[in-house]
Amino acid sequence: MGACASSINRPRKYSEVLSESEQEKTIQAADRRPVKILLLGSSGSGKTTIFKQMRLVHYGPFTRQETEAYRQLIYLNITDGLHAGISRMNTSGFSVTEENRELLRTVAEHGHDLKDDEPFLTEYRHPIEWLWKDPNVQAMYANGNQAGLPENLSYFCQNLDRLFNRRFVPSNQDILHAHVRSTGIAKACFSLQPGRDLLLVDIGGSRSERRKWRHCADGANAVVFMVNLAGYNQSLREDEDTNQMEDALDLWEQTCRAPWFKDAVFILLLNQNDVFEEKIMRSNIKDFFPDYKGPAGNADAGRRYFKDRFRTIAREAFTAQNRQFYCHFTTATNTMNIRLAMAAVQGTVLATCEQPC
Ligand SMILES: Nc1nc2c(ncn2[C@@H]2O[C@H](COP(=O)(O)OP(=O)(O)O)[C@@H](O)[C@H]2O)c(=O)[nH]1
Ligand SMILES: [Mg+2]
């Protein structure tokens, strides 16, 4: 059994993806030496969303229990997301109106974890909408969301009527947009083809979690490294002074050079392509990456620029080794897009595993 197979230590309530029996299956399957893929990358890059997508494709609909846990998480994503997001706006020198500051205090102070089957609290329905519609919150999104308000707020706040309905049950799309800060390691085993299983390992990507990566490297066939392409104009949640894309480039370099991953295939997923395409219209890459020579507002040029930056690092790190650079642009919340991207990833990994040494 691999080093990580015994510890699935998500917060119990949101150990979203696997039921007890499925976890057991995963661990048993790990004994049969499945193809092992690690999902790595900064926090918020989309690792858990890929994990959820794979779970949906291979295990079918979320259970009643999982759906209920996500319903409660979505409520927290909205109330906490507004609070944390608007606080981040304040530190960037923007603020909501005086009356909305008062509302925010009410939502933050009186909001609480929902109990099982407790509907969203209707008294916060309108305060949440007013906060969302605050001119400075809207201006922040309209100008490229440099303060880094959670992107899923925009999705959830456009669906408040549906969410605050007493009979609200989250759809798959709602669940894919829900965000929990991953700590620890989640694993799931999927059947790729007869006799070939895939063990997918999702590891937290915040700075404090990254030291766990090397402990999961044992027997890894591939690293799928995820980057939030839309993070080029934002700082890290855990460090206001570090640009998210600069952090991803550094982390990519460290990971490509790490001796414990030297036998793994590396596949880069430049994710959140949907958010990137919108953002690029309003926020020029050159303002954050002065060596960017492409035209402002051109998503293709932007994608090429960032792909080149990552490729250059990989080529330098992989010199003297016969290793390829693979890259895909993805939107992790789009099931069809991820089906195709993961099929390509699996094809690459299987082809590499089957090569004679
Ligand atoms: N719009 C959009 N949202 C995404 C995409 N990928 C991830 N997200 C959202 O970004 C947030 C963080 O994603 P998550 O998978 O939890 O990131 P992780 O920290 O790397 O596991 C969640 O709210 C996701 O729904 C994407 O491609 N497009
Ligand atoms: Mg995660």
Short mmCIF file of C-alpha atoms in Angstrom, two decimals, residues 4-355:
data_model
loop_
_atom_site.label_atom_id
_atom_site.label_comp_id
_atom_site.label_asym_id
_atom_site.label_seq_id
_atom_site.Cartn_x
_atom_site.Cartn_y
_atom_site.Cartn_z
CA CYS A 4 -0.85 7.86 1.66
CA ALA A 5 -3.40 5.12 1.33
CA SER A 6 -4.33 5.00 4.99
CA SER A 7 -5.16 8.65 5.62
CA ILE A 8 -8.24 10.25 4.21
CA ASN A 9 -8.60 13.09 6.64
CA ARG A 10 -10.92 15.68 5.13
CA PRO A 11 -13.21 17.49 7.54
CA ARG A 12 -15.69 14.70 8.23
CA LYS A 13 -18.72 16.61 7.04
CA TYR A 14 -17.23 17.44 3.67
CA SER A 15 -15.31 14.24 3.03
CA GLU A 16 -17.33 14.83 -0.05
CA VAL A 17 -16.32 12.40 -2.54
CA LEU A 18 -16.29 8.98 -1.06
CA SER A 19 -18.56 6.98 1.19
CA GLU A 20 -16.98 4.60 3.72
CA SER A 21 -17.39 1.60 1.42
CA GLU A 22 -15.89 3.52 -1.50
CA GLN A 23 -12.89 4.53 0.62
CA GLU A 24 -12.41 0.88 1.53
CA LYS A 25 -12.56 0.00 -2.17
CA THR A 26 -9.93 2.64 -2.85
CA ILE A 27 -7.57 1.21 -0.29
CA GLN A 28 -8.07 -2.34 -1.50
CA ALA A 29 -7.54 -1.18 -5.05
CA ALA A 30 -4.32 0.54 -4.03
CA ASP A 31 -2.93 -2.91 -3.22
CA ARG A 32 -3.41 -3.87 -6.87
CA ARG A 33 -1.01 -1.12 -7.94
CA PRO A 34 -3.26 1.17 -9.94
CA VAL A 35 -1.95 3.99 -12.10
CA LYS A 36 -1.36 6.74 -9.55
CA ILE A 37 -1.96 10.38 -10.45
CA LEU A 38 -1.32 13.22 -8.01
CA LEU A 39 -3.31 16.44 -8.35
CA LEU A 40 -0.98 19.23 -7.29
CA GLY A 41 -1.07 23.03 -7.52
CA SER A 42 -1.81 26.12 -5.45
CA SER A 43 -4.92 26.41 -3.35
CA GLY A 44 -7.92 27.44 -5.44
CA SER A 45 -6.47 26.20 -8.72
CA GLY A 46 -9.26 23.62 -9.20
CA LYS A 47 -7.86 20.29 -7.94
CA THR A 48 -10.89 19.31 -5.87
CA THR A 49 -13.23 20.31 -8.70
CA ILE A 50 -11.46 17.85 -11.01
CA PHE A 51 -11.70 15.25 -8.26
CA LYS A 52 -15.47 15.88 -7.97
CA GLN A 53 -15.86 15.64 -11.74
CA MET A 54 -14.08 12.29 -11.82
CA ARG A 55 -16.23 11.14 -8.94
CA LEU A 56 -19.37 12.14 -10.87
CA VAL A 57 -18.27 10.48 -14.09
CA HIS A 58 -17.26 7.20 -12.44
CA TYR A 59 -19.55 6.85 -9.41
CA GLY A 60 -22.72 8.60 -10.65
CA PRO A 61 -24.85 11.17 -8.79
CA PHE A 62 -23.91 12.50 -5.36
CA THR A 63 -25.69 10.76 -2.49
CA ARG A 64 -28.38 12.45 -0.42
CA GLN A 65 -25.88 12.84 2.44
CA GLU A 66 -23.21 14.41 0.23
CA THR A 67 -25.75 16.74 -1.36
CA GLU A 68 -26.95 17.90 2.06
CA ALA A 69 -23.36 18.58 3.19
CA TYR A 70 -22.77 20.62 0.02
CA ARG A 71 -26.02 22.55 0.57
CA GLN A 72 -24.73 23.66 3.95
CA LEU A 73 -21.31 24.43 2.49
CA ILE A 74 -22.86 26.63 -0.22
CA TYR A 75 -24.60 28.71 2.46
CA LEU A 76 -21.24 29.19 4.20
CA ASN A 77 -19.51 29.96 0.89
CA ILE A 78 -21.94 32.84 0.40
CA THR A 79 -21.90 34.34 3.90
CA ASP A 80 -18.18 33.76 4.63
CA GLY A 81 -17.25 34.53 1.02
CA LEU A 82 -18.93 37.94 1.17
CA HIS A 83 -17.32 38.71 4.48
CA ALA A 84 -13.80 37.58 3.55
CA GLY A 85 -14.06 39.03 0.03
CA ILE A 86 -15.22 42.45 1.18
CA SER A 87 -12.52 42.50 3.86
CA ARG A 88 -9.96 41.84 1.13
CA MET A 89 -11.47 44.68 -0.88
CA ASN A 90 -10.98 46.97 2.14
CA THR A 91 -7.30 46.16 2.33
CA SER A 92 -7.04 47.02 -1.39
CA GLY A 93 -8.48 50.46 -0.59
CA PHE A 94 -12.08 49.84 -1.77
CA SER A 95 -15.07 49.63 0.46
CA VAL A 96 -18.79 48.96 0.37
CA THR A 97 -21.19 51.80 1.25
CA GLU A 98 -21.67 52.80 4.91
CA GLU A 99 -25.09 51.05 5.21
CA ASN A 100 -23.74 47.93 3.55
CA ARG A 101 -20.86 47.83 6.04
CA GLU A 102 -23.51 47.51 8.76
CA LEU A 103 -25.30 44.77 6.79
CA LEU A 104 -22.05 42.88 6.37
CA ARG A 105 -21.53 42.88 10.12
CA THR A 106 -25.04 41.46 10.57
CA VAL A 107 -24.52 38.72 7.98
CA ALA A 108 -21.08 37.85 9.37
CA GLU A 109 -22.00 37.96 13.05
CA HIS A 110 -25.38 36.25 12.92
CA GLY A 111 -24.69 33.83 10.11
CA HIS A 112 -24.13 30.32 11.47
CA ASP A 113 -23.61 26.79 10.23
CA LEU A 114 -26.90 25.34 9.03
CA LYS A 115 -28.17 22.20 10.68
CA ASP A 116 -29.24 19.21 8.63
CA ASP A 117 -32.28 20.10 6.52
CA GLU A 118 -32.45 23.65 7.96
CA PRO A 119 -33.31 25.99 5.05
CA PHE A 120 -31.17 29.02 4.22
CA LEU A 121 -32.09 31.81 6.65
CA THR A 122 -34.56 33.98 4.75
CA GLU A 123 -33.78 37.10 6.80
CA TYR A 124 -30.37 37.20 5.07
CA ARG A 125 -31.72 36.75 1.56
CA HIS A 126 -32.02 40.50 0.87
CA PRO A 127 -28.97 41.68 2.85
CA ILE A 128 -26.89 39.23 0.82
CA GLU A 129 -28.35 40.52 -2.41
CA TRP A 130 -27.76 44.16 -1.42
CA LEU A 131 -24.16 43.40 -0.49
CA TRP A 132 -23.67 41.59 -3.77
CA LYS A 133 -25.15 44.53 -5.68
CA ASP A 134 -23.04 47.10 -3.83
CA PRO A 135 -21.57 49.36 -6.54
CA ASN A 136 -18.00 48.73 -5.41
CA VAL A 137 -18.44 44.95 -5.29
CA GLN A 138 -19.86 45.04 -8.81
CA ALA A 139 -17.08 47.39 -9.97
CA MET A 140 -14.49 45.02 -8.50
CA TYR A 141 -15.77 42.12 -10.64
CA ALA A 142 -16.29 44.33 -13.67
CA ASN A 143 -12.65 45.47 -13.51
CA GLY A 144 -11.10 42.03 -13.29
CA ASN A 145 -11.57 41.25 -9.58
CA GLN A 146 -8.08 42.20 -8.54
CA ALA A 147 -9.01 41.90 -4.85
CA GLY A 148 -9.78 38.23 -5.45
CA LEU A 149 -13.40 38.03 -4.31
CA PRO A 150 -14.36 34.34 -4.56
CA GLU A 151 -15.44 33.61 -8.14
CA ASN A 152 -18.19 31.30 -6.92
CA LEU A 153 -19.93 34.27 -5.22
CA SER A 154 -20.83 35.55 -8.63
CA TYR A 155 -22.34 32.17 -9.54
CA PHE A 156 -24.26 31.73 -6.27
CA CYS A 157 -25.45 35.34 -5.95
CA GLN A 158 -27.01 35.15 -9.39
CA ASN A 159 -29.08 32.21 -8.15
CA LEU A 160 -30.31 33.53 -4.78
CA ASP A 161 -34.03 32.94 -5.48
CA ARG A 162 -33.37 29.28 -6.19
CA LEU A 163 -30.94 28.85 -3.28
CA PHE A 164 -33.25 30.44 -0.71
CA ASN A 165 -36.18 28.30 -1.75
CA ARG A 166 -37.06 26.03 1.21
CA ARG A 167 -36.86 22.99 -1.06
CA PHE A 168 -33.47 23.87 -2.55
CA VAL A 169 -31.36 20.82 -3.41
CA PRO A 170 -27.96 21.61 -5.01
CA SER A 171 -27.50 20.58 -8.63
CA ASN A 172 -24.22 19.08 -9.86
CA GLN A 173 -23.20 22.54 -11.12
CA ASP A 174 -23.88 24.04 -7.67
CA ILE A 175 -21.74 21.32 -6.08
CA LEU A 176 -18.93 21.89 -8.58
CA HIS A 177 -18.92 25.57 -7.63
CA ALA A 178 -18.84 24.90 -3.87
CA HIS A 179 -15.44 25.41 -2.29
CA VAL A 180 -13.93 23.85 0.79
CA ARG A 181 -10.35 24.59 1.76
CA SER A 182 -8.75 21.18 1.41
CA THR A 183 -6.57 19.94 4.21
CA GLY A 184 -5.08 16.49 4.19
CA ILE A 185 -5.33 14.04 1.37
CA ALA A 186 -8.33 12.65 -0.51
CA LYS A 187 -8.12 9.63 -2.76
CA ALA A 188 -10.42 7.79 -5.07
CA CYS A 189 -10.00 4.78 -7.27
CA PHE A 190 -11.58 4.65 -10.72
CA SER A 191 -11.66 1.87 -13.25
CA LEU A 192 -9.93 2.97 -16.45
CA GLN A 193 -10.22 -0.24 -18.41
CA PRO A 194 -10.44 -3.92 -17.46
CA GLY A 195 -7.47 -4.69 -15.24
CA ARG A 196 -6.40 -1.04 -15.02
CA ASP A 197 -7.44 1.18 -12.13
CA LEU A 198 -6.59 4.81 -11.59
CA LEU A 199 -5.81 6.09 -8.10
CA LEU A 200 -6.38 9.84 -8.05
CA VAL A 201 -4.90 11.73 -5.10
CA ASP A 202 -6.03 15.28 -4.25
CA ILE A 203 -3.69 17.07 -1.86
CA GLY A 204 -4.17 20.51 -0.28
CA GLY A 205 -2.23 23.25 -2.07
CA SER A 206 -2.02 26.07 0.47
CA ARG A 207 1.52 26.82 1.60
CA SER A 208 1.15 24.93 4.87
CA GLU A 209 -0.10 21.83 3.03
CA ARG A 210 2.62 21.62 0.37
CA ARG A 211 5.15 19.81 2.53
CA LYS A 212 2.83 16.77 2.38
CA TRP A 213 3.39 16.44 -1.35
CA ARG A 214 6.66 14.56 -1.20
CA HIS A 215 5.15 11.99 1.14
CA CYS A 216 2.65 11.05 -1.57
CA ALA A 217 5.26 10.81 -4.33
CA ASP A 218 5.93 7.14 -3.72
CA GLY A 219 4.90 5.20 -6.83
CA ALA A 220 3.28 8.21 -8.54
CA ASN A 221 3.06 7.72 -12.31
CA ALA A 222 1.97 11.26 -13.04
CA VAL A 223 1.66 14.74 -11.60
CA VAL A 224 -1.28 16.74 -12.89
CA PHE A 225 -0.27 20.26 -11.91
CA MET A 226 -3.11 22.76 -11.82
CA VAL A 227 -2.84 26.52 -12.19
CA ASN A 228 -5.54 29.15 -11.90
CA LEU A 229 -4.94 30.94 -15.21
CA ALA A 230 -7.18 33.77 -14.01
CA GLY A 231 -4.93 34.39 -10.99
CA TYR A 232 -2.46 36.53 -12.94
CA ASN A 233 -3.88 39.76 -11.48
CA GLN A 234 -4.47 38.53 -7.90
CA SER A 235 -2.44 37.90 -4.80
CA LEU A 236 -2.42 34.70 -2.77
CA ARG A 237 -5.02 34.40 -0.01
CA GLU A 238 -2.29 33.44 2.46
CA ASP A 239 0.17 36.14 1.36
CA GLU A 240 -1.08 39.48 0.07
CA ASP A 241 2.38 40.34 -1.31
CA THR A 242 2.69 37.39 -3.67
CA ASN A 243 1.04 37.29 -7.07
CA GLN A 244 -0.84 34.00 -7.60
CA MET A 245 0.67 33.34 -11.02
CA GLU A 246 4.22 34.10 -9.81
CA ASP A 247 3.63 31.67 -6.94
CA ALA A 248 2.36 29.02 -9.39
CA LEU A 249 5.44 29.49 -11.62
CA ASP A 250 7.76 29.08 -8.59
CA LEU A 251 5.86 26.06 -7.37
CA TRP A 252 5.93 24.51 -10.85
CA GLU A 253 9.70 24.95 -10.98
CA GLN A 254 10.20 23.40 -7.53
CA THR A 255 7.91 20.49 -8.46
CA CYS A 256 9.57 19.87 -11.83
CA ARG A 257 12.97 19.80 -10.12
CA ALA A 258 11.93 17.72 -7.11
CA PRO A 259 13.91 14.46 -7.12
CA TRP A 260 10.96 12.53 -5.62
CA PHE A 261 8.89 13.24 -8.78
CA LYS A 262 11.65 12.42 -11.25
CA ASP A 263 9.92 9.30 -12.59
CA ALA A 264 6.50 10.91 -12.98
CA VAL A 265 4.95 12.30 -16.18
CA PHE A 266 4.10 15.98 -15.77
CA ILE A 267 0.88 17.36 -17.18
CA LEU A 268 0.00 21.01 -16.71
CA LEU A 269 -3.64 22.10 -16.62
CA LEU A 270 -4.04 25.85 -17.07
CA ASN A 271 -7.47 26.06 -15.50
CA GLN A 272 -10.30 28.57 -14.99
CA ASN A 273 -10.11 29.35 -18.67
CA ASP A 274 -13.71 30.65 -18.56
CA VAL A 275 -12.85 33.23 -15.88
CA PHE A 276 -9.60 34.10 -17.71
CA GLU A 277 -11.45 34.81 -20.98
CA GLU A 278 -13.77 37.28 -19.24
CA LYS A 279 -11.10 38.86 -17.11
CA ILE A 280 -8.61 39.42 -19.91
CA MET A 281 -11.03 41.93 -21.50
CA ARG A 282 -10.62 44.24 -18.51
CA SER A 283 -7.31 43.51 -16.87
CA ASN A 284 -4.14 43.74 -18.97
CA ILE A 285 -1.54 41.04 -18.37
CA LYS A 286 1.19 43.63 -18.97
CA ASP A 287 0.20 45.47 -15.78
CA PHE A 288 1.30 42.40 -13.82
CA PHE A 289 3.85 40.79 -16.17
CA PRO A 290 5.75 43.68 -17.79
CA ASP A 291 7.51 41.37 -20.29
CA TYR A 292 4.16 40.39 -21.85
CA LYS A 293 4.31 41.64 -25.44
CA GLY A 294 0.91 40.47 -26.73
CA PRO A 295 -2.09 42.72 -27.31
CA ALA A 296 -4.32 43.67 -24.37
CA GLY A 297 -7.62 41.80 -24.21
CA ASN A 298 -6.47 38.89 -26.39
CA ALA A 299 -7.13 35.54 -24.67
CA ASP A 300 -5.16 33.49 -27.23
CA ALA A 301 -2.06 35.65 -26.83
CA GLY A 302 -2.43 35.50 -23.04
CA ARG A 303 -2.77 31.71 -23.06
CA ARG A 304 0.30 31.40 -25.31
CA TYR A 305 2.33 33.69 -23.06
CA PHE A 306 1.62 31.74 -19.87
CA LYS A 307 2.02 28.36 -21.54
CA ASP A 308 5.46 29.49 -22.80
CA ARG A 309 6.46 30.62 -19.32
CA PHE A 310 5.63 27.20 -17.86
CA ARG A 311 7.17 25.32 -20.80
CA THR A 312 10.47 27.20 -20.47
CA ILE A 313 10.70 26.24 -16.80
CA ALA A 314 9.89 22.59 -17.57
CA ARG A 315 12.45 22.40 -20.38
CA GLU A 316 15.20 23.76 -18.14
CA ALA A 317 14.26 21.45 -15.28
CA PHE A 318 13.98 18.40 -17.54
CA THR A 319 17.27 18.84 -19.43
CA ALA A 320 19.22 15.62 -19.61
CA GLN A 321 16.01 13.68 -18.97
CA ASN A 322 13.80 12.29 -21.64
CA ARG A 323 10.66 14.04 -20.37
CA GLN A 324 7.92 15.77 -22.31
CA PHE A 325 5.88 18.83 -21.47
CA TYR A 326 2.11 18.33 -21.78
CA CYS A 327 -0.36 21.17 -21.30
CA HIS A 328 -4.13 21.61 -21.59
CA PHE A 329 -6.40 24.62 -21.02
CA THR A 330 -9.38 23.63 -18.89
CA THR A 331 -12.56 24.84 -17.21
CA ALA A 332 -12.91 22.46 -14.28
CA THR A 333 -16.58 23.30 -13.67
CA ASN A 334 -17.45 22.19 -17.23
CA THR A 335 -18.08 18.44 -17.16
CA MET A 336 -17.65 17.86 -20.90
CA ASN A 337 -14.41 19.84 -20.98
CA ILE A 338 -13.01 17.81 -18.08
CA ARG A 339 -14.13 14.49 -19.53
CA LEU A 340 -12.09 15.29 -22.63
CA ALA A 341 -9.09 16.70 -20.77
CA MET A 342 -8.93 13.78 -18.33
CA ALA A 343 -9.27 11.29 -21.19
CA ALA A 344 -6.21 12.95 -22.77
CA VAL A 345 -4.37 12.90 -19.42
CA GLN A 346 -5.15 9.21 -18.91
CA GLY A 347 -4.06 8.43 -22.49
CA THR A 348 -0.73 10.17 -21.90
CA VAL A 349 -0.15 8.45 -18.58
CA LEU A 350 -1.11 4.98 -19.81
CA ALA A 351 1.06 5.34 -22.90
CA THR A 352 4.00 6.32 -20.69
CA CYS A 353 3.38 3.49 -18.20
CA GLU A 354 3.34 0.98 -21.04
CA GLN A 355 6.65 2.14 -22.56
#
